PDB file of C-alpha atoms in Angstrom:
ATOM      1  CA  MET A   1    -222.521  79.127 -88.536  1.00  0.00           C
ATOM      2  CA  SER A   2    -219.795  76.640 -87.645  1.00  0.00           C
ATOM      3  CA  LEU A   3    -216.614  75.935 -89.547  1.00  0.00           C
ATOM      4  CA  PRO A   4    -216.086  72.177 -89.903  1.00  0.00           C
ATOM      5  CA  GLY A   5    -212.903  71.046 -88.275  1.00  0.00           C
ATOM      6  CA  SER A   6    -211.983  74.452 -86.875  1.00  0.00           C
ATOM      7  CA  VAL A   7    -209.928  74.621 -83.713  1.00  0.00           C
ATOM      8  CA  SER A   8    -209.913  77.596 -81.411  1.00  0.00           C
ATOM      9  CA  GLY A   9    -206.515  78.595 -80.153  1.00  0.00           C
ATOM     10  CA  PRO A  10    -204.264  81.519 -79.340  1.00  0.00           C
ATOM     11  CA  ILE A  11    -203.154  83.793 -82.151  1.00  0.00           C
ATOM     12  CA  CYS A  12    -199.398  84.064 -81.845  1.00  0.00           C
ATOM     13  CA  PRO A  13    -196.571  83.034 -84.152  1.00  0.00           C
ATOM     14  CA  HIS A  14    -194.777  80.766 -81.675  1.00  0.00           C
ATOM     15  CA  LEU A  15    -193.238  77.420 -82.527  1.00  0.00           C
ATOM     16  CA  PRO A  16    -195.152  74.622 -80.804  1.00  0.00           C
ATOM     17  CA  THR A  17    -193.279  72.347 -78.425  1.00  0.00           C
ATOM     18  CA  GLY A  18    -191.337  69.701 -80.325  1.00  0.00           C
ATOM     19  CA  TYR A  19    -190.877  71.761 -83.495  1.00  0.00           C
ATOM     20  CA  ALA A  20    -187.488  73.193 -84.317  1.00  0.00           C
ATOM     21  CA  PRO A  21    -186.088  75.182 -87.228  1.00  0.00           C
ATOM     22  CA  GLY A  22    -184.470  72.885 -89.748  1.00  0.00           C
ATOM     23  CA  ARG A  23    -186.666  69.876 -88.919  1.00  0.00           C
ATOM     24  CA  MET A  24    -189.920  69.309 -90.755  1.00  0.00           C
ATOM     25  CA  PRO A  25    -192.859  68.294 -88.596  1.00  0.00           C
ATOM     26  CA  PRO A  26    -194.514  65.025 -89.644  1.00  0.00           C
ATOM     27  CA  GLU A  27    -197.535  66.710 -91.169  1.00  0.00           C
ATOM     28  CA  ILE A  28    -195.258  68.395 -93.725  1.00  0.00           C
ATOM     29  CA  ALA A  29    -192.738  65.603 -94.129  1.00  0.00           C
ATOM     30  CA  GLY A  30    -195.438  63.220 -95.265  1.00  0.00           C
ATOM     31  CA  ASP A  31    -193.362  60.099 -94.547  1.00  0.00           C
ATOM     32  CA  THR A  32    -195.104  58.848 -91.424  1.00  0.00           C
ATOM     33  CA  GLY A  33    -198.494  58.013 -92.835  1.00  0.00           C
ATOM     34  CA  LYS A  34    -199.975  60.566 -90.440  1.00  0.00           C
ATOM     35  CA  GLU A  35    -202.683  62.761 -91.936  1.00  0.00           C
ATOM     36  CA  ASN A  36    -201.654  66.364 -92.540  1.00  0.00           C
ATOM     37  CA  GLN A  37    -203.026  68.263 -89.549  1.00  0.00           C
ATOM     38  CA  MET A  38    -202.148  71.808 -90.539  1.00  0.00           C
ATOM     39  CA  LYS A  39    -204.778  73.805 -92.396  1.00  0.00           C
ATOM     40  CA  LEU A  40    -204.801  77.082 -94.291  1.00  0.00           C
ATOM     41  CA  TYR A  41    -207.798  79.392 -94.159  1.00  0.00           C
ATOM     42  CA  ASP A  42    -207.843  80.891 -97.635  1.00  0.00           C
ATOM     43  CA  PHE A  43    -209.741  83.000-100.168  1.00  0.00           C
ATOM     44  CA  LYS A  44    -208.783  82.583-103.796  1.00  0.00           C
ATOM     45  CA  GLY A  45    -209.678  86.122-104.827  1.00  0.00           C
ATOM     46  CA  ALA A  46    -207.488  87.917-102.272  1.00  0.00           C
ATOM     47  CA  PRO A  47    -203.809  88.817-102.765  1.00  0.00           C
ATOM     48  CA  ASN A  48    -202.384  87.942 -99.348  1.00  0.00           C
ATOM     49  CA  PRO A  49    -203.539  84.301 -99.322  1.00  0.00           C
ATOM     50  CA  ARG A  50    -202.091  84.003-102.830  1.00  0.00           C
ATOM     51  CA  ARG A  51    -198.665  84.955-101.460  1.00  0.00           C
ATOM     52  CA  VAL A  52    -198.817  82.008 -99.065  1.00  0.00           C
ATOM     53  CA  ARG A  53    -200.146  79.589-101.690  1.00  0.00           C
ATOM     54  CA  MET A  54    -197.398  80.574-104.112  1.00  0.00           C
ATOM     55  CA  TYR A  55    -194.753  80.188-101.422  1.00  0.00           C
ATOM     56  CA  MET A  56    -196.101  76.746-100.485  1.00  0.00           C
ATOM     57  CA  ALA A  57    -196.064  75.678-104.130  1.00  0.00           C
ATOM     58  CA  GLU A  58    -192.428  76.724-104.465  1.00  0.00           C
ATOM     59  CA  LYS A  59    -191.550  74.720-101.350  1.00  0.00           C
ATOM     60  CA  GLY A  60    -193.611  71.666-102.286  1.00  0.00           C
ATOM     61  CA  ILE A  61    -195.781  72.039 -99.179  1.00  0.00           C
ATOM     62  CA  SER A  62    -199.375  70.873 -99.346  1.00  0.00           C
ATOM     63  CA  MET A  63    -202.100  70.945 -96.724  1.00  0.00           C
ATOM     64  CA  PRO A  64    -205.894  71.125 -96.520  1.00  0.00           C
ATOM     65  CA  THR A  65    -207.424  74.539 -97.095  1.00  0.00           C
ATOM     66  CA  GLN A  66    -210.708  76.051 -96.033  1.00  0.00           C
ATOM     67  CA  GLU A  67    -212.183  78.802 -98.160  1.00  0.00           C
ATOM     68  CA  ILE A  68    -213.512  81.821 -96.260  1.00  0.00           C
ATOM     69  CA  ASP A  69    -215.830  83.791 -98.538  1.00  0.00           C
ATOM     70  CA  LEU A  70    -214.786  87.403 -98.012  1.00  0.00           C
ATOM     71  CA  MET A  71    -217.408  88.669-100.462  1.00  0.00           C
ATOM     72  CA  ALA A  72    -220.108  87.090 -98.284  1.00  0.00           C
ATOM     73  CA  ARG A  73    -218.411  88.595 -95.186  1.00  0.00           C
ATOM     74  CA  GLU A  74    -217.832  85.143 -93.733  1.00  0.00           C
ATOM     75  CA  GLN A  75    -214.701  86.506 -92.056  1.00  0.00           C
ATOM     76  CA  HIS A  76    -216.940  88.524 -89.737  1.00  0.00           C
ATOM     77  CA  GLU A  77    -219.041  85.608 -88.543  1.00  0.00           C
ATOM     78  CA  ASP A  78    -218.545  84.324 -85.017  1.00  0.00           C
ATOM     79  CA  ALA A  79    -217.123  80.988 -86.171  1.00  0.00           C
ATOM     80  CA  PHE A  80    -214.228  82.619 -88.008  1.00  0.00           C
ATOM     81  CA  ARG A  81    -213.725  85.316 -85.375  1.00  0.00           C
ATOM     82  CA  ALA A  82    -212.921  82.435 -83.017  1.00  0.00           C
ATOM     83  CA  VAL A  83    -210.084  81.561 -85.397  1.00  0.00           C
ATOM     84  CA  ASN A  84    -208.937  85.115 -86.080  1.00  0.00           C
ATOM     85  CA  PRO A  85    -210.598  88.066 -84.320  1.00  0.00           C
ATOM     86  CA  TRP A  86    -208.772  90.356 -86.769  1.00  0.00           C
ATOM     87  CA  CYS A  87    -211.162  88.991 -89.449  1.00  0.00           C
ATOM     88  CA  THR A  88    -208.542  88.511 -92.167  1.00  0.00           C
ATOM     89  CA  VAL A  89    -207.038  85.694 -94.198  1.00  0.00           C
ATOM     90  CA  PRO A  90    -204.729  83.872 -94.559  1.00  0.00           C
ATOM     91  CA  VAL A  91    -204.581  81.996 -91.262  1.00  0.00           C
ATOM     92  CA  LEU A  92    -202.469  78.901 -90.658  1.00  0.00           C
ATOM     93  CA  GLU A  93    -203.927  76.464 -88.156  1.00  0.00           C
ATOM     94  CA  LEU A  94    -201.418  74.141 -86.476  1.00  0.00           C
ATOM     95  CA  ASP A  95    -202.146  70.703 -85.072  1.00  0.00           C
ATOM     96  CA  ASP A  96    -201.957  72.035 -81.500  1.00  0.00           C
ATOM     97  CA  GLY A  97    -204.700  74.607 -82.128  1.00  0.00           C
ATOM     98  CA  THR A  98    -202.392  77.587 -82.627  1.00  0.00           C
ATOM     99  CA  HIS A  99    -203.540  80.055 -85.283  1.00  0.00           C
ATOM    100  CA  ILE A 100    -200.883  82.083 -87.101  1.00  0.00           C
ATOM    101  CA  CYS A 101    -202.114  85.150 -88.982  1.00  0.00           C
ATOM    102  CA  GLU A 102    -200.554  87.446 -91.599  1.00  0.00           C
ATOM    103  CA  ALA A 103    -198.960  86.221 -94.826  1.00  0.00           C
ATOM    104  CA  MET A 104    -195.305  86.895 -94.020  1.00  0.00           C
ATOM    105  CA  THR A 105    -195.623  85.493 -90.504  1.00  0.00           C
ATOM    106  CA  ILE A 106    -196.979  82.246 -91.949  1.00  0.00           C
ATOM    107  CA  ILE A 107    -194.186  82.191 -94.531  1.00  0.00           C
ATOM    108  CA  ARG A 108    -191.505  82.731 -91.885  1.00  0.00           C
ATOM    109  CA  TYR A 109    -192.952  79.897 -89.793  1.00  0.00           C
ATOM    110  CA  LEU A 110    -192.970  77.502 -92.735  1.00  0.00           C
ATOM    111  CA  GLU A 111    -189.444  78.551 -93.732  1.00  0.00           C
ATOM    112  CA  ALA A 112    -188.246  77.790 -90.200  1.00  0.00           C
ATOM    113  CA  ILE A 113    -189.604  74.246 -90.261  1.00  0.00           C
ATOM    114  CA  GLN A 114    -188.806  73.543 -93.922  1.00  0.00           C
ATOM    115  CA  PRO A 115    -185.797  75.648 -94.906  1.00  0.00           C
ATOM    116  CA  GLU A 116    -185.141  73.981 -98.273  1.00  0.00           C
ATOM    117  CA  PRO A 117    -185.294  75.338-100.877  1.00  0.00           C
ATOM    118  CA  PRO A 118    -184.518  78.678 -99.215  1.00  0.00           C
ATOM    119  CA  LEU A 119    -186.797  81.550-100.211  1.00  0.00           C
ATOM    120  CA  LEU A 120    -185.783  84.024 -97.493  1.00  0.00           C
ATOM    121  CA  GLY A 121    -182.045  83.915 -98.260  1.00  0.00           C
ATOM    122  CA  THR A 122    -179.202  81.982 -96.689  1.00  0.00           C
ATOM    123  CA  THR A 123    -176.488  84.509 -95.816  1.00  0.00           C
ATOM    124  CA  PRO A 124    -177.134  87.486 -93.526  1.00  0.00           C
ATOM    125  CA  VAL A 125    -176.801  89.874 -96.467  1.00  0.00           C
ATOM    126  CA  GLU A 126    -179.218  87.846 -98.615  1.00  0.00           C
ATOM    127  CA  GLN A 127    -181.728  87.600 -95.809  1.00  0.00           C
ATOM    128  CA  ALA A 128    -181.540  91.330 -95.081  1.00  0.00           C
ATOM    129  CA  THR A 129    -181.825  92.311 -98.757  1.00  0.00           C
ATOM    130  CA  ILE A 130    -184.799  90.039 -99.411  1.00  0.00           C
ATOM    131  CA  SER A 131    -186.551  91.204 -96.236  1.00  0.00           C
ATOM    132  CA  MET A 132    -185.894  94.849 -97.132  1.00  0.00           C
ATOM    133  CA  TRP A 133    -187.389  94.570-100.609  1.00  0.00           C
ATOM    134  CA  GLU A 134    -190.279  92.385 -99.517  1.00  0.00           C
ATOM    135  CA  HIS A 135    -191.277  94.907 -96.847  1.00  0.00           C
ATOM    136  CA  LYS A 136    -190.812  97.862 -99.205  1.00  0.00           C
ATOM    137  CA  LEU A 137    -193.109  96.292-101.784  1.00  0.00           C
ATOM    138  CA  GLU A 138    -195.708  95.329 -99.204  1.00  0.00           C
ATOM    139  CA  VAL A 139    -195.902  98.927 -97.989  1.00  0.00           C
ATOM    140  CA  ASP A 140    -195.485 100.814-101.266  1.00  0.00           C
ATOM    141  CA  ALA A 141    -197.275  98.364-103.556  1.00  0.00           C
ATOM    142  CA  MET A 142    -199.754  96.091-101.782  1.00  0.00           C
ATOM    143  CA  LEU A 143    -201.032  98.803 -99.454  1.00  0.00           C
ATOM    144  CA  ALA A 144    -201.118 101.391-102.243  1.00  0.00           C
ATOM    145  CA  VAL A 145    -203.397  99.226-104.401  1.00  0.00           C
ATOM    146  CA  GLY A 146    -205.531  98.530-101.363  1.00  0.00           C
ATOM    147  CA  GLU A 147    -205.904 102.280-100.834  1.00  0.00           C
ATOM    148  CA  VAL A 148    -207.271 102.704-104.346  1.00  0.00           C
ATOM    149  CA  LEU A 149    -209.687  99.776-104.293  1.00  0.00           C
ATOM    150  CA  ARG A 150    -211.022 100.202-100.777  1.00  0.00           C
ATOM    151  CA  ASN A 151    -211.581 103.931-101.141  1.00  0.00           C
ATOM    152  CA  SER A 152    -213.216 103.906-104.575  1.00  0.00           C
ATOM    153  CA  ILE A 153    -215.316 100.749-105.016  1.00  0.00           C
ATOM    154  CA  ASP A 154    -218.943 100.707-103.897  1.00  0.00           C
ATOM    155  CA  ARG A 155    -218.774  97.267-102.264  1.00  0.00           C
ATOM    156  CA  PHE A 156    -216.150  98.619 -99.843  1.00  0.00           C
ATOM    157  CA  ALA A 157    -218.368 101.497 -98.713  1.00  0.00           C
ATOM    158  CA  GLY A 158    -217.978 101.671 -94.951  1.00  0.00           C
ATOM    159  CA  ARG A 159    -215.214  99.032 -95.182  1.00  0.00           C
ATOM    160  CA  ALA A 160    -212.229 101.122 -96.256  1.00  0.00           C
ATOM    161  CA  LEU A 161    -209.896  99.024 -94.122  1.00  0.00           C
ATOM    162  CA  PRO A 162    -209.943  95.262 -93.532  1.00  0.00           C
ATOM    163  CA  GLY A 163    -210.562  93.989 -90.036  1.00  0.00           C
ATOM    164  CA  PRO A 164    -213.290  94.073 -87.381  1.00  0.00           C
ATOM    165  CA  VAL A 165    -213.787  97.871 -87.315  1.00  0.00           C
ATOM    166  CA  ASP A 166    -215.742  99.752 -89.999  1.00  0.00           C
ATOM    167  CA  HIS A 167    -214.123 102.788 -91.630  1.00  0.00           C
ATOM    168  CA  GLU A 168    -215.630 105.201 -94.145  1.00  0.00           C
ATOM    169  CA  GLN A 169    -214.012 105.673 -97.534  1.00  0.00           C
ATOM    170  CA  ILE A 170    -211.790 108.699 -98.163  1.00  0.00           C
ATOM    171  CA  PRO A 171    -211.705 109.413-101.918  1.00  0.00           C
ATOM    172  CA  ALA A 172    -208.478 111.410-101.623  1.00  0.00           C
ATOM    173  CA  LEU A 173    -206.715 108.256-100.469  1.00  0.00           C
ATOM    174  CA  ALA A 174    -207.690 106.530-103.707  1.00  0.00           C
ATOM    175  CA  GLU A 175    -205.945 109.288-105.668  1.00  0.00           C
ATOM    176  CA  ARG A 176    -202.929 109.086-103.375  1.00  0.00           C
ATOM    177  CA  GLY A 177    -202.846 105.316-103.882  1.00  0.00           C
ATOM    178  CA  ARG A 178    -202.612 105.764-107.663  1.00  0.00           C
ATOM    179  CA  LYS A 179    -199.598 108.049-107.192  1.00  0.00           C
ATOM    180  CA  ARG A 180    -198.011 105.490-104.881  1.00  0.00           C
ATOM    181  CA  ILE A 181    -198.516 102.748-107.495  1.00  0.00           C
ATOM    182  CA  ALA A 182    -196.682 104.899-110.059  1.00  0.00           C
ATOM    183  CA  TYR A 183    -193.834 105.338-107.579  1.00  0.00           C
ATOM    184  CA  PHE A 184    -193.481 101.645-106.785  1.00  0.00           C
ATOM    185  CA  MET A 185    -193.489 100.749-110.476  1.00  0.00           C
ATOM    186  CA  GLU A 186    -190.591 103.145-111.103  1.00  0.00           C
ATOM    187  CA  LEU A 187    -188.803 101.704-108.072  1.00  0.00           C
ATOM    188  CA  LEU A 188    -189.319  98.151-109.327  1.00  0.00           C
ATOM    189  CA  GLU A 189    -188.277  99.100-112.877  1.00  0.00           C
ATOM    190  CA  GLU A 190    -184.994 100.506-111.594  1.00  0.00           C
ATOM    191  CA  ARG A 191    -184.335  97.509-109.353  1.00  0.00           C
ATOM    192  CA  LEU A 192    -185.003  94.959-112.087  1.00  0.00           C
ATOM    193  CA  GLY A 193    -182.690  96.850-114.408  1.00  0.00           C
ATOM    194  CA  GLU A 194    -179.801  95.922-112.130  1.00  0.00           C
ATOM    195  CA  SER A 195    -180.928  92.581-110.707  1.00  0.00           C
ATOM    196  CA  GLU A 196    -182.476  89.494-112.288  1.00  0.00           C
ATOM    197  CA  TYR A 197    -184.821  89.077-109.354  1.00  0.00           C
ATOM    198  CA  VAL A 198    -186.147  91.557-106.813  1.00  0.00           C
ATOM    199  CA  GLY A 199    -184.135  90.228-103.887  1.00  0.00           C
ATOM    200  CA  GLY A 200    -180.942  89.454-105.836  1.00  0.00           C
ATOM    201  CA  ALA A 201    -179.620  86.719-108.095  1.00  0.00           C
ATOM    202  CA  ASP A 202    -182.158  84.090-107.018  1.00  0.00           C
ATOM    203  CA  PHE A 203    -185.947  83.897-106.888  1.00  0.00           C
ATOM    204  CA  SER A 204    -187.231  84.651-103.397  1.00  0.00           C
ATOM    205  CA  VAL A 205    -190.251  85.654-101.372  1.00  0.00           C
ATOM    206  CA  ALA A 206    -189.585  89.244-102.493  1.00  0.00           C
ATOM    207  CA  ASP A 207    -190.534  88.159-106.018  1.00  0.00           C
ATOM    208  CA  ILE A 208    -193.695  86.536-104.699  1.00  0.00           C
ATOM    209  CA  THR A 209    -194.837  89.745-103.020  1.00  0.00           C
ATOM    210  CA  ALA A 210    -193.827  91.770-106.092  1.00  0.00           C
ATOM    211  CA  LEU A 211    -195.708  89.511-108.511  1.00  0.00           C
ATOM    212  CA  VAL A 212    -198.856  89.499-106.403  1.00  0.00           C
ATOM    213  CA  ALA A 213    -198.604  93.286-106.025  1.00  0.00           C
ATOM    214  CA  VAL A 214    -198.199  93.882-109.764  1.00  0.00           C
ATOM    215  CA  ASP A 215    -201.059  91.518-110.619  1.00  0.00           C
ATOM    216  CA  PHE A 216    -203.126  93.316-107.968  1.00  0.00           C
ATOM    217  CA  ALA A 217    -202.206  96.725-109.419  1.00  0.00           C
ATOM    218  CA  VAL A 218    -203.247  95.885-112.997  1.00  0.00           C
ATOM    219  CA  ARG A 219    -206.815  95.791-111.661  1.00  0.00           C
ATOM    220  CA  VAL A 220    -206.705  99.546-111.179  1.00  0.00           C
ATOM    221  CA  VAL A 221    -204.125 100.848-113.677  1.00  0.00           C
ATOM    222  CA  GLU A 222    -204.627 100.046-117.352  1.00  0.00           C
ATOM    223  CA  GLY A 223    -201.449  99.351-119.335  1.00  0.00           C
ATOM    224  CA  LEU A 224    -199.382  99.245-116.157  1.00  0.00           C
ATOM    225  CA  LEU A 225    -196.525  97.215-117.665  1.00  0.00           C
ATOM    226  CA  ASP A 226    -196.331  98.986-121.024  1.00  0.00           C
ATOM    227  CA  SER A 227    -193.793 101.624-120.010  1.00  0.00           C
ATOM    228  CA  HIS A 228    -191.761  99.362-117.714  1.00  0.00           C
ATOM    229  CA  PRO A 229    -189.749  96.926-119.874  1.00  0.00           C
ATOM    230  CA  ASN A 230    -187.657  95.525-117.025  1.00  0.00           C
ATOM    231  CA  VAL A 231    -190.754  94.789-114.974  1.00  0.00           C
ATOM    232  CA  GLN A 232    -192.432  93.296-118.026  1.00  0.00           C
ATOM    233  CA  ARG A 233    -189.475  90.964-118.680  1.00  0.00           C
ATOM    234  CA  TRP A 234    -189.383  89.883-115.059  1.00  0.00           C
ATOM    235  CA  HIS A 235    -193.182  89.552-114.868  1.00  0.00           C
ATOM    236  CA  GLU A 236    -193.279  87.212-117.870  1.00  0.00           C
ATOM    237  CA  SER A 237    -190.519  85.064-116.384  1.00  0.00           C
ATOM    238  CA  VAL A 238    -191.966  84.806-112.878  1.00  0.00           C
ATOM    239  CA  SER A 239    -195.534  84.344-114.138  1.00  0.00           C
ATOM    240  CA  ALA A 240    -194.336  81.283-116.073  1.00  0.00           C
ATOM    241  CA  ARG A 241    -193.376  79.516-112.858  1.00  0.00           C
ATOM    242  CA  PRO A 242    -195.930  76.823-111.932  1.00  0.00           C
ATOM    243  CA  SER A 243    -196.313  78.386-108.485  1.00  0.00           C
ATOM    244  CA  ALA A 244    -197.781  81.545-110.036  1.00  0.00           C
ATOM    245  CA  GLN A 245    -200.953  79.564-110.746  1.00  0.00           C
ATOM    246  CA  ALA A 246    -201.398  78.514-107.104  1.00  0.00           C
TER     247      ALA A 246
END
């Protein structure tokens, strides 16, 4: 099967020649009449592509997308392996054929070429705090929910980890994942009791990862928000942002 318009290129998060932080390339700027040549490989049902879509919506960035049907295992077909041999989405395809994988790597690239409005912080302290919380939530929240789902749902039998290599499910990891979800919710409840947003006073990419993680977690834990009033307040506020529907 071929992917229309796909371009094979190296997978590495480098900045192509002629791009520089602080200057938008023409395909984002949209003021040259040139057709947008970047493309996002996406899947609407997966949490990590949603992080990128939400970030792009906050920044006002638009580009063509190509849906990769993970449920049909399209990510394992030869055509997509030529784009990303790690067999995951999202993937950002640049106009020079470069493919950038992993949600936060794509976000950091886009932030470098379109820094306004800033979502990764502006001062060193802001940047460090946002990065710290974003990483903490990715590890303790996103991965914890993934542990539960991939080690307990029949359709993930033999596919307990994403990627090109098959792994058998380990039921004990599903139970551990539920305990990790409880921990991250307490962590988030405490943080949002002292800060309006996860990364500080302003909305940031840390809130994007947190929102996607919480929405991901409600799939496996009923009544997740009921005993966490600070998270519930924050969740209602952030979910009302137009980008949350991206």
